[in-house]
PDB file of C-alpha atoms in Angstrom:
ATOM      1  CA  UNK A  10      -0.088  -0.026   0.163  1.00  0.00           C
ATOM      2  CA  UNK A  11       1.361   3.275  -0.939  1.00  0.00           C
ATOM      3  CA  UNK A  12       1.497   6.427   1.212  1.00  0.00           C
ATOM      4  CA  UNK A  13      -0.834   8.000  -1.318  1.00  0.00           C
ATOM      5  CA  UNK A  14      -3.498   5.345  -1.141  1.00  0.00           C
ATOM      6  CA  UNK A  15      -3.003   5.045   2.620  1.00  0.00           C
ATOM      7  CA  UNK A  16      -3.822   8.864   2.826  1.00  0.00           C
ATOM      8  CA  UNK A  17      -6.875   8.344   0.128  1.00  0.00           C
ATOM      9  CA  UNK A  18      -8.485   5.609   2.418  1.00  0.00           C
ATOM     10  CA  UNK A  19      -7.950   7.768   5.333  1.00  0.00           C
ATOM     11  CA  UNK A  20      -9.780  10.764   3.900  1.00  0.00           C
ATOM     12  CA  UNK A  21     -12.551   8.423   2.763  1.00  0.00           C
ATOM     13  CA  UNK A  22     -13.029   6.823   6.143  1.00  0.00           C
ATOM     14  CA  UNK A  23     -13.143  10.323   7.586  1.00  0.00           C
ATOM     15  CA  UNK A  24     -15.729  11.599   4.911  1.00  0.00           C
ATOM     16  CA  UNK A  25     -17.939   8.617   5.814  1.00  0.00           C
ATOM     17  CA  UNK A  26     -17.639   9.291   9.421  1.00  0.00           C
ATOM     18  CA  UNK A  27     -18.749  12.952   9.085  1.00  0.00           C
ATOM     19  CA  UNK A  28     -21.536  11.917   6.745  1.00  0.00           C
ATOM     20  CA  UNK A  29     -22.732   9.351   9.273  1.00  0.00           C
ATOM     21  CA  UNK A  30     -22.570  12.010  12.146  1.00  0.00           C
ATOM     22  CA  UNK A  31     -24.400  14.288   9.765  1.00  0.00           C
ATOM     23  CA  UNK A  32     -27.154  11.924   9.350  1.00  0.00           C
ATOM     24  CA  UNK A  33     -27.456  10.862  12.923  1.00  0.00           C
ATOM     25  CA  UNK A  34     -27.591  14.556  13.730  1.00  0.00           C
ATOM     26  CA  UNK A  35     -30.392  15.232  11.290  1.00  0.00           C
ATOM     27  CA  UNK A  36     -32.389  12.082  12.407  1.00  0.00           C
ATOM     28  CA  UNK A  37     -31.974  13.234  16.034  1.00  0.00           C
ATOM     29  CA  UNK A  38     -33.211  16.696  15.154  1.00  0.00           C
ATOM     30  CA  UNK A  39     -36.185  15.337  13.135  1.00  0.00           C
ATOM     31  CA  UNK A  40     -37.092  12.806  15.988  1.00  0.00           C
ATOM     32  CA  UNK A  41     -37.253  15.712  18.494  1.00  0.00           C
ATOM     33  CA  UNK A  42     -39.186  17.993  16.346  1.00  0.00           C
ATOM     34  CA  UNK A  43     -41.770  15.070  15.850  1.00  0.00           C
ATOM     35  CA  UNK A  44     -41.891  14.694  19.525  1.00  0.00           C
ATOM     36  CA  UNK A  45     -42.500  18.566  20.060  1.00  0.00           C
ATOM     37  CA  UNK A  46     -45.038  18.749  17.433  1.00  0.00           C
ATOM     38  CA  UNK A  47     -46.793  15.803  18.581  1.00  0.00           C
ATOM     39  CA  UNK A  48     -46.706  16.833  22.358  1.00  0.00           C
ATOM     40  CA  UNK A  49     -47.855  20.137  21.572  1.00  0.00           C
ATOM     41  CA  UNK A  50     -50.678  19.055  19.287  1.00  0.00           C
ATOM     42  CA  UNK A  51     -51.623  16.479  22.175  1.00  0.00           C
ATOM     43  CA  UNK A  52     -51.849  19.448  24.495  1.00  0.00           C
ATOM     44  CA  UNK A  53     -53.411  22.228  22.379  1.00  0.00           C
ATOM     45  CA  UNK A  54     -55.810  20.184  20.315  1.00  0.00           C
ATOM     46  CA  UNK A  55     -58.278  19.008  22.908  1.00  0.00           C
ATOM     47  CA  UNK A  56     -58.350  22.813  24.095  1.00  0.00           C
ATOM     48  CA  UNK A  57     -58.964  24.344  20.735  1.00  0.00           C
ATOM     49  CA  UNK A  58     -60.604  22.032  18.781  1.00  0.00           C
ATOM     50  CA  UNK A  59     -64.016  23.802  19.938  1.00  0.00           C
ATOM     51  CA  UNK A  60     -62.409  27.110  19.194  1.00  0.00           C
ATOM     52  CA  UNK A  61     -61.398  26.213  16.013  1.00  0.00           C
ATOM     53  CA  UNK A  62     -64.952  25.272  15.223  1.00  0.00           C
ATOM     54  CA  UNK A  63     -65.717  28.758  16.101  1.00  0.00           C
ATOM     55  CA  UNK A  64     -63.216  30.021  13.632  1.00  0.00           C
ATOM     56  CA  UNK A  65     -60.628  31.026  16.177  1.00  0.00           C
ATOM     57  CA  UNK A  66     -57.628  32.118  13.831  1.00  0.00           C
ATOM     58  CA  UNK A  67     -55.108  31.641  16.571  1.00  0.00           C
ATOM     59  CA  UNK A  68     -56.101  28.018  17.044  1.00  0.00           C
ATOM     60  CA  UNK A  69     -56.224  27.363  13.246  1.00  0.00           C
ATOM     61  CA  UNK A  70     -52.960  28.909  12.780  1.00  0.00           C
ATOM     62  CA  UNK A  71     -51.516  26.909  15.608  1.00  0.00           C
ATOM     63  CA  UNK A  72     -52.851  23.313  15.217  1.00  0.00           C
ATOM     64  CA  UNK A  73     -52.388  23.576  11.254  1.00  0.00           C
ATOM     65  CA  UNK A  74     -48.826  24.680  11.671  1.00  0.00           C
ATOM     66  CA  UNK A  75     -48.073  22.187  14.148  1.00  0.00           C
ATOM     67  CA  UNK A  76     -49.538  19.482  12.074  1.00  0.00           C
ATOM     68  CA  UNK A  77     -47.557  20.748   8.949  1.00  0.00           C
ATOM     69  CA  UNK A  78     -44.441  20.716  11.109  1.00  0.00           C
ATOM     70  CA  UNK A  79     -45.097  17.155  12.038  1.00  0.00           C
ATOM     71  CA  UNK A  80     -45.498  16.134   8.403  1.00  0.00           C
ATOM     72  CA  UNK A  81     -42.593  17.777   7.349  1.00  0.00           C
ATOM     73  CA  UNK A  82     -40.432  16.363  10.124  1.00  0.00           C
ATOM     74  CA  UNK A  83     -41.402  12.944   9.356  1.00  0.00           C
ATOM     75  CA  UNK A  84     -40.585  13.773   5.902  1.00  0.00           C
ATOM     76  CA  UNK A  85     -37.031  15.016   6.768  1.00  0.00           C
ATOM     77  CA  UNK A  86     -36.642  11.902   9.028  1.00  0.00           C
ATOM     78  CA  UNK A  87     -37.371   9.408   6.394  1.00  0.00           C
ATOM     79  CA  UNK A  88     -34.708  11.660   4.157  1.00  0.00           C
ATOM     80  CA  UNK A  89     -32.010  11.407   6.519  1.00  0.00           C
ATOM     81  CA  UNK A  90     -31.059   8.113   5.703  1.00  0.00           C
ATOM     82  CA  UNK A  91     -29.361   9.473   2.745  1.00  0.00           C
ATOM     83  CA  UNK A  92     -26.444  12.200   2.785  1.00  0.00           C
ATOM     84  CA  UNK A  93     -27.538  15.729   3.594  1.00  0.00           C
ATOM     85  CA  UNK A  94     -26.987  18.136   0.770  1.00  0.00           C
ATOM     86  CA  UNK A  95     -26.753  22.060   1.627  1.00  0.00           C
ATOM     87  CA  UNK A  96     -30.098  22.568   0.534  1.00  0.00           C
ATOM     88  CA  UNK A  97     -31.547  19.733   2.753  1.00  0.00           C
ATOM     89  CA  UNK A  98     -29.804  21.300   5.688  1.00  0.00           C
ATOM     90  CA  UNK A  99     -31.118  24.908   5.258  1.00  0.00           C
ATOM     91  CA  UNK A 100     -34.562  23.270   4.505  1.00  0.00           C
ATOM     92  CA  UNK A 101     -34.236  21.340   7.994  1.00  0.00           C
ATOM     93  CA  UNK A 102     -33.150  24.712   9.859  1.00  0.00           C
ATOM     94  CA  UNK A 103     -36.191  26.386   8.113  1.00  0.00           C
ATOM     95  CA  UNK A 104     -38.548  24.124   9.091  1.00  0.00           C
ATOM     96  CA  UNK A 105     -37.101  24.395  12.846  1.00  0.00           C
ATOM     97  CA  UNK A 106     -37.812  28.295  12.130  1.00  0.00           C
ATOM     98  CA  UNK A 107     -41.323  27.541  11.000  1.00  0.00           C
ATOM     99  CA  UNK A 108     -42.571  25.791  13.750  1.00  0.00           C
ATOM    100  CA  UNK A 109     -40.791  28.010  16.324  1.00  0.00           C
ATOM    101  CA  UNK A 110     -41.898  31.216  15.008  1.00  0.00           C
ATOM    102  CA  UNK A 111     -45.540  30.019  13.974  1.00  0.00           C
ATOM    103  CA  UNK A 112     -45.993  28.995  17.802  1.00  0.00           C
ATOM    104  CA  UNK A 113     -44.396  31.949  19.058  1.00  0.00           C
ATOM    105  CA  UNK A 114     -46.194  34.750  16.752  1.00  0.00           C
ATOM    106  CA  UNK A 115     -49.637  33.444  17.766  1.00  0.00           C
ATOM    107  CA  UNK A 116     -48.751  34.200  21.428  1.00  0.00           C
ATOM    108  CA  UNK A 117     -47.547  37.681  20.406  1.00  0.00           C
ATOM    109  CA  UNK A 118     -50.571  38.609  18.305  1.00  0.00           C
ATOM    110  CA  UNK A 119     -53.157  36.934  20.354  1.00  0.00           C
ATOM    111  CA  UNK A 120     -51.562  36.988  24.114  1.00  0.00           C
ATOM    112  CA  UNK A 121     -52.891  35.836  27.087  1.00  0.00           C
ATOM    113  CA  UNK A 122     -54.661  38.023  29.818  1.00  0.00           C
ATOM    114  CA  UNK A 123     -51.937  39.792  31.843  1.00  0.00           C
ATOM    115  CA  UNK A 124     -49.190  39.628  29.125  1.00  0.00           C
ATOM    116  CA  UNK A 125     -46.501  42.066  29.574  1.00  0.00           C
ATOM    117  CA  UNK A 126     -44.083  41.087  26.725  1.00  0.00           C
ATOM    118  CA  UNK A 127     -42.343  38.419  25.016  1.00  0.00           C
ATOM    119  CA  UNK A 128     -39.298  38.688  26.801  1.00  0.00           C
ATOM    120  CA  UNK A 129     -41.270  38.217  29.957  1.00  0.00           C
ATOM    121  CA  UNK A 130     -42.411  34.855  28.736  1.00  0.00           C
ATOM    122  CA  UNK A 131     -40.814  31.359  28.413  1.00  0.00           C
ATOM    123  CA  UNK A 132     -41.276  31.027  24.813  1.00  0.00           C
ATOM    124  CA  UNK A 133     -37.888  32.614  23.704  1.00  0.00           C
ATOM    125  CA  UNK A 134     -35.941  29.827  25.284  1.00  0.00           C
ATOM    126  CA  UNK A 135     -37.171  27.641  22.418  1.00  0.00           C
ATOM    127  CA  UNK A 136     -35.298  30.068  19.991  1.00  0.00           C
ATOM    128  CA  UNK A 137     -31.890  29.409  21.726  1.00  0.00           C
ATOM    129  CA  UNK A 138     -32.651  25.499  21.592  1.00  0.00           C
ATOM    130  CA  UNK A 139     -33.483  25.596  17.833  1.00  0.00           C
ATOM    131  CA  UNK A 140     -30.188  27.588  17.360  1.00  0.00           C
ATOM    132  CA  UNK A 141     -28.067  25.080  18.942  1.00  0.00           C
ATOM    133  CA  UNK A 142     -30.170  22.365  17.171  1.00  0.00           C
ATOM    134  CA  UNK A 143     -28.989  23.755  14.068  1.00  0.00           C
ATOM    135  CA  UNK A 144     -25.331  22.876  14.712  1.00  0.00           C
ATOM    136  CA  UNK A 145     -26.208  19.199  15.476  1.00  0.00           C
ATOM    137  CA  UNK A 146     -26.245  18.897  11.627  1.00  0.00           C
ATOM    138  CA  UNK A 147     -22.482  19.345  11.676  1.00  0.00           C
ATOM    139  CA  UNK A 148     -22.507  21.916   8.991  1.00  0.00           C
ATOM    140  CA  UNK A 149     -21.083  25.337   9.556  1.00  0.00           C
ATOM    141  CA  UNK A 150     -23.321  26.815   6.999  1.00  0.00           C
ATOM    142  CA  UNK A 151     -26.261  25.327   8.424  1.00  0.00           C
ATOM    143  CA  UNK A 152     -25.231  26.577  12.074  1.00  0.00           C
ATOM    144  CA  UNK A 153     -24.542  30.076  10.644  1.00  0.00           C
ATOM    145  CA  UNK A 154     -28.014  30.117   8.812  1.00  0.00           C
ATOM    146  CA  UNK A 155     -29.661  28.969  11.913  1.00  0.00           C
ATOM    147  CA  UNK A 156     -28.030  31.895  13.925  1.00  0.00           C
ATOM    148  CA  UNK A 157     -29.066  34.505  11.279  1.00  0.00           C
ATOM    149  CA  UNK A 158     -32.693  33.308  10.667  1.00  0.00           C
ATOM    150  CA  UNK A 159     -33.361  33.157  14.389  1.00  0.00           C
ATOM    151  CA  UNK A 160     -31.912  36.579  14.922  1.00  0.00           C
ATOM    152  CA  UNK A 161     -34.053  37.956  12.090  1.00  0.00           C
ATOM    153  CA  UNK A 162     -36.850  36.297  13.650  1.00  0.00           C
ATOM    154  CA  UNK A 163     -36.396  37.544  17.282  1.00  0.00           C
ATOM    155  CA  UNK A 164     -35.997  40.951  16.062  1.00  0.00           C
ATOM    156  CA  UNK A 165     -39.191  40.516  13.920  1.00  0.00           C
ATOM    157  CA  UNK A 166     -41.156  39.382  17.057  1.00  0.00           C
ATOM    158  CA  UNK A 167     -39.853  42.168  19.188  1.00  0.00           C
ATOM    159  CA  UNK A 168     -40.619  44.760  16.560  1.00  0.00           C
ATOM    160  CA  UNK A 169     -44.158  43.223  16.467  1.00  0.00           C
ATOM    161  CA  UNK A 170     -44.360  42.809  20.110  1.00  0.00           C
ATOM    162  CA  UNK A 171     -43.495  46.810  20.362  1.00  0.00           C
ATOM    163  CA  UNK A 172     -45.982  47.665  17.607  1.00  0.00           C
ATOM    164  CA  UNK A 173     -49.014  45.988  19.107  1.00  0.00           C
ATOM    165  CA  UNK A 174     -48.285  46.081  22.662  1.00  0.00           C
ATOM    166  CA  UNK A 175     -45.811  49.024  23.388  1.00  0.00           C
ATOM    167  CA  UNK A 176     -47.597  50.534  26.422  1.00  0.00           C
ATOM    168  CA  UNK A 177     -48.157  47.217  28.042  1.00  0.00           C
ATOM    169  CA  UNK A 178     -44.626  45.800  27.615  1.00  0.00           C
ATOM    170  CA  UNK A 179     -42.714  45.681  30.907  1.00  0.00           C
ATOM    171  CA  UNK A 180     -39.079  44.538  29.889  1.00  0.00           C
ATOM    172  CA  UNK A 181     -36.318  46.938  29.633  1.00  0.00           C
ATOM    173  CA  UNK A 182     -33.518  47.581  27.113  1.00  0.00           C
ATOM    174  CA  UNK A 183     -31.339  45.750  29.132  1.00  0.00           C
ATOM    175  CA  UNK A 184     -33.249  42.409  28.874  1.00  0.00           C
ATOM    176  CA  UNK A 185     -33.358  42.983  24.863  1.00  0.00           C
ATOM    177  CA  UNK A 186     -29.477  42.949  25.220  1.00  0.00           C
ATOM    178  CA  UNK A 187     -29.712  39.975  27.412  1.00  0.00           C
ATOM    179  CA  UNK A 188     -31.783  38.186  24.869  1.00  0.00           C
ATOM    180  CA  UNK A 189     -29.313  39.150  22.200  1.00  0.00           C
ATOM    181  CA  UNK A 190     -26.340  38.052  24.206  1.00  0.00           C
ATOM    182  CA  UNK A 191     -28.344  34.425  24.663  1.00  0.00           C
ATOM    183  CA  UNK A 192     -28.821  34.438  20.969  1.00  0.00           C
ATOM    184  CA  UNK A 193     -25.057  34.978  20.049  1.00  0.00           C
ATOM    185  CA  UNK A 194     -24.266  32.614  22.836  1.00  0.00           C
ATOM    186  CA  UNK A 195     -26.412  29.876  21.306  1.00  0.00           C
ATOM    187  CA  UNK A 196     -24.857  30.746  17.995  1.00  0.00           C
ATOM    188  CA  UNK A 197     -21.199  30.202  19.024  1.00  0.00           C
ATOM    189  CA  UNK A 198     -22.572  26.775  20.718  1.00  0.00           C
ATOM    190  CA  UNK A 199     -23.967  25.663  17.335  1.00  0.00           C
TER     191      UNK A 199
END
């Protein structure tokens, strides 16, 4: 065996290892999305089915979005057995963002009684988890895309929050800075 062929075999072995790890990461993220969507559907559907019959837009958007997220996640899981393409990684990260922002935006547009702002709710934590999940695919570009798409999404939610509920908001600029710091921290981890 020559040095060149040994080097080629080592490179091929490393490539196969990385592709396998990417596939496992994508499967893990897909399974997590399936579990989350199914759990949220199980929790929300019994409470919202009557509201949906009455035409409640929040319930329709939330339930339809979670159902679509579940279907897309099942499809992504089925495709995770093959090597991930860049487009596949971006699509999967975008599915994460779709589910995250669809569920959060309904709470901003139609908040619960006593709502004092998005940053005083627990939902933003899901954004940071989704950013970290973008790194589980072992793609630098996917992780960067995840950080960017979630930064844009969080800024959009905060702008919407201020536009709709400005006087009712009780979080300060310092809390906005902390949200940004958590976002950057999650992006670095990814």
